[in-house]
CSV table of C-alpha atoms in Angstrom, one decimal:
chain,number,residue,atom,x,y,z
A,1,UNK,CA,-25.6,-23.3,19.9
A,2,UNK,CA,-24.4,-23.5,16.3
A,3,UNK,CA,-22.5,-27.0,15.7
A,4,UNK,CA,-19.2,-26.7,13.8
A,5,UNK,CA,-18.4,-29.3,11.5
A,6,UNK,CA,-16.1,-32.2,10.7
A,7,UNK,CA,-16.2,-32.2,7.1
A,8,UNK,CA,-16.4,-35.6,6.9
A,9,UNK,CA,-19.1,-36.2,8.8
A,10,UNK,CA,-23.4,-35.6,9.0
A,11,UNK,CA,-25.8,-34.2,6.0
A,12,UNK,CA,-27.5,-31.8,7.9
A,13,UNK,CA,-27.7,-28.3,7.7
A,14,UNK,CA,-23.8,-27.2,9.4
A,15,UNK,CA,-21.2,-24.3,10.6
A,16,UNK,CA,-18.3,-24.7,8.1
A,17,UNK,CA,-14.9,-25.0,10.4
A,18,UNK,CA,-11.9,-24.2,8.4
A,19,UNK,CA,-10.6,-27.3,7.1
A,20,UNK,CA,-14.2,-27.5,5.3
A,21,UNK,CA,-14.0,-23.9,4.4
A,22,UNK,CA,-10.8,-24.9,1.9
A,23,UNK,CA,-12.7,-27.8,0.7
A,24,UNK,CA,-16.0,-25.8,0.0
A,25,UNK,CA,-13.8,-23.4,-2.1
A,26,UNK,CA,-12.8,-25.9,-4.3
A,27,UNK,CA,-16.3,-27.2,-4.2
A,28,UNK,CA,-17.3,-24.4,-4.9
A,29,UNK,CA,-14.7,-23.6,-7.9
A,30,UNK,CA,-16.2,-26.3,-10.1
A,31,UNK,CA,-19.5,-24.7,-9.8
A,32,UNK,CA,-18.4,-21.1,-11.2
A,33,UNK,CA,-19.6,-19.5,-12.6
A,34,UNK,CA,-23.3,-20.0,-11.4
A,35,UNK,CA,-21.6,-20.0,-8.0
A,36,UNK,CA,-19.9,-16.7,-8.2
A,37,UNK,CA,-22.0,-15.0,-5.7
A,38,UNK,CA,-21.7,-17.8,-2.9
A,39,UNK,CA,-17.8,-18.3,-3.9
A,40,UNK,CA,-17.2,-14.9,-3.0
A,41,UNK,CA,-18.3,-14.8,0.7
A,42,UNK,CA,-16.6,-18.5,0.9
A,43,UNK,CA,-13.6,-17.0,-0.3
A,44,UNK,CA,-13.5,-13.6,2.3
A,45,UNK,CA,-14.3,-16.5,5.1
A,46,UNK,CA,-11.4,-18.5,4.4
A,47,UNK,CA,-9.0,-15.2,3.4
A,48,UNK,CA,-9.5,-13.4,6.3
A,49,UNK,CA,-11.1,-15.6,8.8
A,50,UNK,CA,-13.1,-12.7,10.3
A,51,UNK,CA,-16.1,-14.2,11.9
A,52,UNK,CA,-18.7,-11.6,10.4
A,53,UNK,CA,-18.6,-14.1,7.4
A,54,UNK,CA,-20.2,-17.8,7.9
A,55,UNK,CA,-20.9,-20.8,5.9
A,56,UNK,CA,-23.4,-23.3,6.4
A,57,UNK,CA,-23.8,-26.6,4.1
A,58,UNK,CA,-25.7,-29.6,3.8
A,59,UNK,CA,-23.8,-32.6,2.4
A,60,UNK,CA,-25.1,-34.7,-0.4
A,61,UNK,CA,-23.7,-38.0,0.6
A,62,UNK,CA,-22.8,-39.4,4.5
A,63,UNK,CA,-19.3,-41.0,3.9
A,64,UNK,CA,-16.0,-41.4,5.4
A,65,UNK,CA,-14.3,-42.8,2.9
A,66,UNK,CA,-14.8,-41.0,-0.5
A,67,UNK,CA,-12.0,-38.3,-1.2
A,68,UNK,CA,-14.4,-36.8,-3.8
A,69,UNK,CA,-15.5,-33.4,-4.4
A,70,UNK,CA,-17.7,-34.2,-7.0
A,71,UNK,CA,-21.5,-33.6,-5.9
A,72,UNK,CA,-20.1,-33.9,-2.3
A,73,UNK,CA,-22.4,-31.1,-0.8
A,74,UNK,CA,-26.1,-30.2,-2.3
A,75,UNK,CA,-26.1,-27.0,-0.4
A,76,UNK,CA,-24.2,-24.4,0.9
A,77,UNK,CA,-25.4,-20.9,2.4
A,78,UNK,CA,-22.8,-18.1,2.7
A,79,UNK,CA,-23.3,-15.1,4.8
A,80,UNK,CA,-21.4,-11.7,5.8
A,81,UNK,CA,-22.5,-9.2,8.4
A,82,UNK,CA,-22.3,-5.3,8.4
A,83,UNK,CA,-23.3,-3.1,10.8
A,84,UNK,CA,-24.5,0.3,10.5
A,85,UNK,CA,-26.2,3.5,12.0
A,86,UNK,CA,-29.6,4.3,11.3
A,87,UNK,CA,-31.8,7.4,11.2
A,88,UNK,CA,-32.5,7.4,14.9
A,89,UNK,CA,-28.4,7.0,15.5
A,90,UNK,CA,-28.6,3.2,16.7
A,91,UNK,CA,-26.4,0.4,15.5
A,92,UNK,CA,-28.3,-2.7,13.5
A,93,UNK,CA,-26.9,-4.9,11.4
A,94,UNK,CA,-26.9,-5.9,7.8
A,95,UNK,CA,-26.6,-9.4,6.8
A,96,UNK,CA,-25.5,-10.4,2.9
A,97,UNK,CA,-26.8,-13.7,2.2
A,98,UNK,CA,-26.2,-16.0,-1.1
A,99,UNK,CA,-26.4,-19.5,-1.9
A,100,UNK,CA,-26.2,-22.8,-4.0
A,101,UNK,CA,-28.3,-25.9,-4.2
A,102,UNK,CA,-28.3,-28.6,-6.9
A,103,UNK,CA,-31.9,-29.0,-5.4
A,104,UNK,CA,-34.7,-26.9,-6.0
A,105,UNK,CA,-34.6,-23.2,-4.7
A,106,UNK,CA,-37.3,-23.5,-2.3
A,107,UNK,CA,-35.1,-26.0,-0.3
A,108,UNK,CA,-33.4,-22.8,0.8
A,109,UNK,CA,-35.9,-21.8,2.5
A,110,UNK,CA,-35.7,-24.7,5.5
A,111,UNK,CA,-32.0,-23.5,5.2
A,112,UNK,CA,-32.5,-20.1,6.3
A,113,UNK,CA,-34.7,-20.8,9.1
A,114,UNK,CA,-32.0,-22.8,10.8
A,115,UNK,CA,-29.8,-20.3,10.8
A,116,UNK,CA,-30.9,-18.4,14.0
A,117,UNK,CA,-28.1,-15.5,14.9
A,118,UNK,CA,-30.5,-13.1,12.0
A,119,UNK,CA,-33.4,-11.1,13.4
A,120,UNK,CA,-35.5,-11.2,10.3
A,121,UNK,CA,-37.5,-9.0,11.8
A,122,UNK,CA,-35.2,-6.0,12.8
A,123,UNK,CA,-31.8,-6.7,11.0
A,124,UNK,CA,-31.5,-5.8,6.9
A,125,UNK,CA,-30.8,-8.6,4.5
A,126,UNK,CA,-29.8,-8.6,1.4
A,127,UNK,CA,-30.4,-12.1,-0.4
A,128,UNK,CA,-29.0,-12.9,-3.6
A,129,UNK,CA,-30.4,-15.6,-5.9
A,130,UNK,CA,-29.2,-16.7,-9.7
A,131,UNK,CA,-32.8,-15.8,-10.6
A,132,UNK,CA,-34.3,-12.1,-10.4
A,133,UNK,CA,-37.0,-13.1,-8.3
A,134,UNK,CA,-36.5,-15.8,-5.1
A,135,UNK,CA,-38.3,-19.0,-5.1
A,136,UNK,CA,-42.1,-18.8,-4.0
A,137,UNK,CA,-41.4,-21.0,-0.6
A,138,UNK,CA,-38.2,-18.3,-0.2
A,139,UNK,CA,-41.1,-15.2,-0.6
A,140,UNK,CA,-43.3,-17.1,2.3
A,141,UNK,CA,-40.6,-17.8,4.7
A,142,UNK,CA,-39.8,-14.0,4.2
A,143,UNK,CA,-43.4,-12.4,4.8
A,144,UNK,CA,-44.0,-15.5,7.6
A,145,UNK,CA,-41.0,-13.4,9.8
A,146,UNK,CA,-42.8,-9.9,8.8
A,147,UNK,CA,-40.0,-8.4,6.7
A,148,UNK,CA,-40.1,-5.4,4.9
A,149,UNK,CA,-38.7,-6.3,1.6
A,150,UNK,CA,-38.2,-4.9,-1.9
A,151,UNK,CA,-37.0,-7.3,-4.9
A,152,UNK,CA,-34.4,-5.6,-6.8
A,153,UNK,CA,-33.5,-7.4,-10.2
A,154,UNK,CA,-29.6,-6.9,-11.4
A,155,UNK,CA,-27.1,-9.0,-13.2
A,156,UNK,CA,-23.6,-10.3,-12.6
A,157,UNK,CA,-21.0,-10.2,-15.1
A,158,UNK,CA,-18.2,-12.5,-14.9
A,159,UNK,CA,-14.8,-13.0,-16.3
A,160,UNK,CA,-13.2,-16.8,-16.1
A,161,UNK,CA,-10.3,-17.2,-14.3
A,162,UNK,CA,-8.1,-18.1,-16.9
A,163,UNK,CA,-8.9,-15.2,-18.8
A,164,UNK,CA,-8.8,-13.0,-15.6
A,165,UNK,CA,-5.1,-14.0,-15.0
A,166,UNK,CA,-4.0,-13.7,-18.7
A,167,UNK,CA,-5.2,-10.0,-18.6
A,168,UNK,CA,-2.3,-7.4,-20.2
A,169,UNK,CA,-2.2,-4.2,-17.6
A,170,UNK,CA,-1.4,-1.1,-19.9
A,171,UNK,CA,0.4,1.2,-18.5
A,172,UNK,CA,-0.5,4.9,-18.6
A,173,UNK,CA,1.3,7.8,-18.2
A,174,UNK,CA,1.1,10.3,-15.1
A,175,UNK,CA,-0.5,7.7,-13.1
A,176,UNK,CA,-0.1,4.4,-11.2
A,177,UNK,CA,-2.4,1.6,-10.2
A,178,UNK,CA,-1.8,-0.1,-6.1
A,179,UNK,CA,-4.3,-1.0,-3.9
A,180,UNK,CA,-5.7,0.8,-1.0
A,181,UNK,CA,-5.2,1.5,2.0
A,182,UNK,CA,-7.3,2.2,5.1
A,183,UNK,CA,-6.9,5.9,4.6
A,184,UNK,CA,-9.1,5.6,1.5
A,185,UNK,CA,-12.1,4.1,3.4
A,186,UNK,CA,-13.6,8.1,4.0
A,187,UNK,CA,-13.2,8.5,0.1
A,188,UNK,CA,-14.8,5.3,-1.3
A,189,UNK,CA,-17.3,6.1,1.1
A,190,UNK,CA,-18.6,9.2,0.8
A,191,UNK,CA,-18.9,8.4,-2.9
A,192,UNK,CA,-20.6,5.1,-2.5
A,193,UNK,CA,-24.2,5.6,-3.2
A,194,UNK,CA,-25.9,2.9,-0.9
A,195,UNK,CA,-23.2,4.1,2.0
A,196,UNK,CA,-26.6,4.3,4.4
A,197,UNK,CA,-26.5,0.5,5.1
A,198,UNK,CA,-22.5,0.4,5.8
A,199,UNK,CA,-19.9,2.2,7.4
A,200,UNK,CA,-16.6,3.8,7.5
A,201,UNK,CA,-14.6,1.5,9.5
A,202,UNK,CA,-16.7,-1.9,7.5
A,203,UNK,CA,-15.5,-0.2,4.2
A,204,UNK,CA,-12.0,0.2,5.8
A,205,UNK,CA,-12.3,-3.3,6.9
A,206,UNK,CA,-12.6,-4.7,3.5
A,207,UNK,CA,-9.9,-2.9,2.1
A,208,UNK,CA,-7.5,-4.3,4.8
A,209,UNK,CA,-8.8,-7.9,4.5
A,210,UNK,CA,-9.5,-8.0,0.6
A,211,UNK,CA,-8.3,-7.4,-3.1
A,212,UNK,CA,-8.1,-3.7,-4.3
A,213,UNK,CA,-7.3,-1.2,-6.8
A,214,UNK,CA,-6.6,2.1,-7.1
A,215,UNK,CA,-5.7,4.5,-9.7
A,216,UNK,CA,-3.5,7.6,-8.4
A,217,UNK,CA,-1.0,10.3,-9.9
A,218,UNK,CA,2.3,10.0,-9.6
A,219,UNK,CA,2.6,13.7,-9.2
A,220,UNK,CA,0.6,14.3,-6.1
A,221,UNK,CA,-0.6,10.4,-5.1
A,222,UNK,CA,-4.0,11.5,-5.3
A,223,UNK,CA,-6.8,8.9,-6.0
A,224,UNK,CA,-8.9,9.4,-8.9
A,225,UNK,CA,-10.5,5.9,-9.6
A,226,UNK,CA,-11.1,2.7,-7.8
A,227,UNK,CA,-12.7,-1.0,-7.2
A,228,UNK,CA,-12.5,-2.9,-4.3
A,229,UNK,CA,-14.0,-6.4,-3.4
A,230,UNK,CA,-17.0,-6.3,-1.4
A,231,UNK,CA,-18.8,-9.7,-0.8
A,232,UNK,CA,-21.4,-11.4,-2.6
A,233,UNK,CA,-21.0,-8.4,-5.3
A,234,UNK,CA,-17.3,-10.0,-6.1
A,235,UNK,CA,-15.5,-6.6,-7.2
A,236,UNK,CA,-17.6,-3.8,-6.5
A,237,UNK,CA,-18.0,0.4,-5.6
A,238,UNK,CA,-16.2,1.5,-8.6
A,239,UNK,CA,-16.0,4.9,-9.4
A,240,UNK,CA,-14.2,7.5,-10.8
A,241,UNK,CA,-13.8,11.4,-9.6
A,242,UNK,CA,-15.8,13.5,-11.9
A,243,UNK,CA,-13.0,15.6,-13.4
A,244,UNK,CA,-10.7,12.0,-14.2
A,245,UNK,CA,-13.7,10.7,-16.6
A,246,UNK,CA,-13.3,9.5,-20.0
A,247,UNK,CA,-9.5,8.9,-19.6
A,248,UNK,CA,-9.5,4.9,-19.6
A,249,UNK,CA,-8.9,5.2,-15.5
A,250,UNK,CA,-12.3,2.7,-14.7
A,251,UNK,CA,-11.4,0.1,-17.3
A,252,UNK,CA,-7.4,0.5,-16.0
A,253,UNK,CA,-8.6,-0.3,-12.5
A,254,UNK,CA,-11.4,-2.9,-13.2
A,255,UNK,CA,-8.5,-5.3,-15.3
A,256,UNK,CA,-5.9,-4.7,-12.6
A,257,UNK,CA,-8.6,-5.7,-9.7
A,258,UNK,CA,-9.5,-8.7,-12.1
A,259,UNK,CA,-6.2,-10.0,-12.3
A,260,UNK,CA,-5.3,-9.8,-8.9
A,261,UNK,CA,-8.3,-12.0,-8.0
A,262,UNK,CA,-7.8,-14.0,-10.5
């Protein structure tokens, strides 16, 4: 049985309630933007308070006094669920996993095997680290539970807030930008390419409980571009129809999905 916190209390390894969710996101906040990835699954826990996200954390200093968020935790493990239909038509689930230490990587590892509702074995993960390849101990732990894994580097690009919220929206004419609705779920997902490890109803899910953007035409409302947020990615599965290309519609919806995070 997972033990849920008192933020004010213990330094091992603990379910975030949510009174230390809103003070792990302003932990978290003086960390961006090396913390991006983590922040972002933080931030869809305490937003939508869906239990397919959790937070674990270790604390850095046993006090119950100190109002401090300064080095107040030392690690904190974010994680989201999906589930989703494989080849043989049976539901498994997908688990997104990021985190930040101001230890050393490998510490992660101990953190991970403490966390006991993911089958490494069956379930998919996906686990982000701030460097393209994990830490050695993190590659052990990994072959030690006989997963089939594949190391996939990519980057992150980020804007700071400040700029983020400063953003001027052009306006452009013979369309409009809102966000989108659960209607749109079929649409971003038939054009998502790595749709195989999600759903329709998860991608509708996100786009009731999160920021998005859409780019549409006033004559007819039909979408032609969009973003949405999709945890640890931060704003993710943009696209744009073919025939709308090379019209400004990507770069409209990115800056209007930026600002609204922001």
């Amino acid at each position: 049985m997972e033990k849920k916190s008192n933020p004010l209390e213990g330094d091992q390894l603990q379910l975030a309630n949510r009174k230390c969710l809103l003070r792990l996101l302003s932990f978290l906040d003086s960390k961006l933007p090396v913390s991006c990835a983590v922040h972002s699954l933080v931030n869809a826990a305490v937003s939508t308070e869906n239990p397919a996200y959790r937070v674990y954390f270790r604390r850095q200093h046993v006090s119950t006094t100190s109002t401090s968020l300064e080095d107040e935790f030392s690690l904190v493990v974010a994680i989201g669920m999906e589930r989703f239909i494989n080849s043989r038509q049976e539901t498994k689930k997908s688990w997104f996993l990021s985190a930040w230490t101001n230890e050393d990587d490998g510490m992660l590892a101990d953190a991970y095997k403490a966390i006991d509702i993911i089958d490494w074995s069956l379930d998919i993960v996906v686990m982000h680290h701030k460097n393209h390849a994990p830490h050695p101990t993190i590659s052990h732990f990994i072959a030690s539970k006989q997963t089939m894994g594949h190391c996939y580097p990519c980057d992150q690009y980020v804007l700071s807030r400040k700029n983020a919220v400063h953003l001027q929206i052009r306006e452009m004419d013979g369309v409009y930008v809102k966000s989108l609705e659960r209607c749109h779920a079929q649409t971003v997902y038939d054009y998502w390419p790595y749709n195989e490890g999600t759903t329709v109803e998860n991608v509708a899910k996100e786009i009731e409980e999160l920021p998005s953007a859409g780019v549409f035409l006033t004559d007819n409302d039909k979408l032609m571009s969009w973003m949405m947020s999709h945890p640890p990615n931060g704003m993710s599965r943009l696209h744009t129809l073919q025939e709308y290309r090379r019209r400004g519609y990507a770069a409209l919806v990115t800056r209007s999905l930026s600002k609204r995070v922001a």
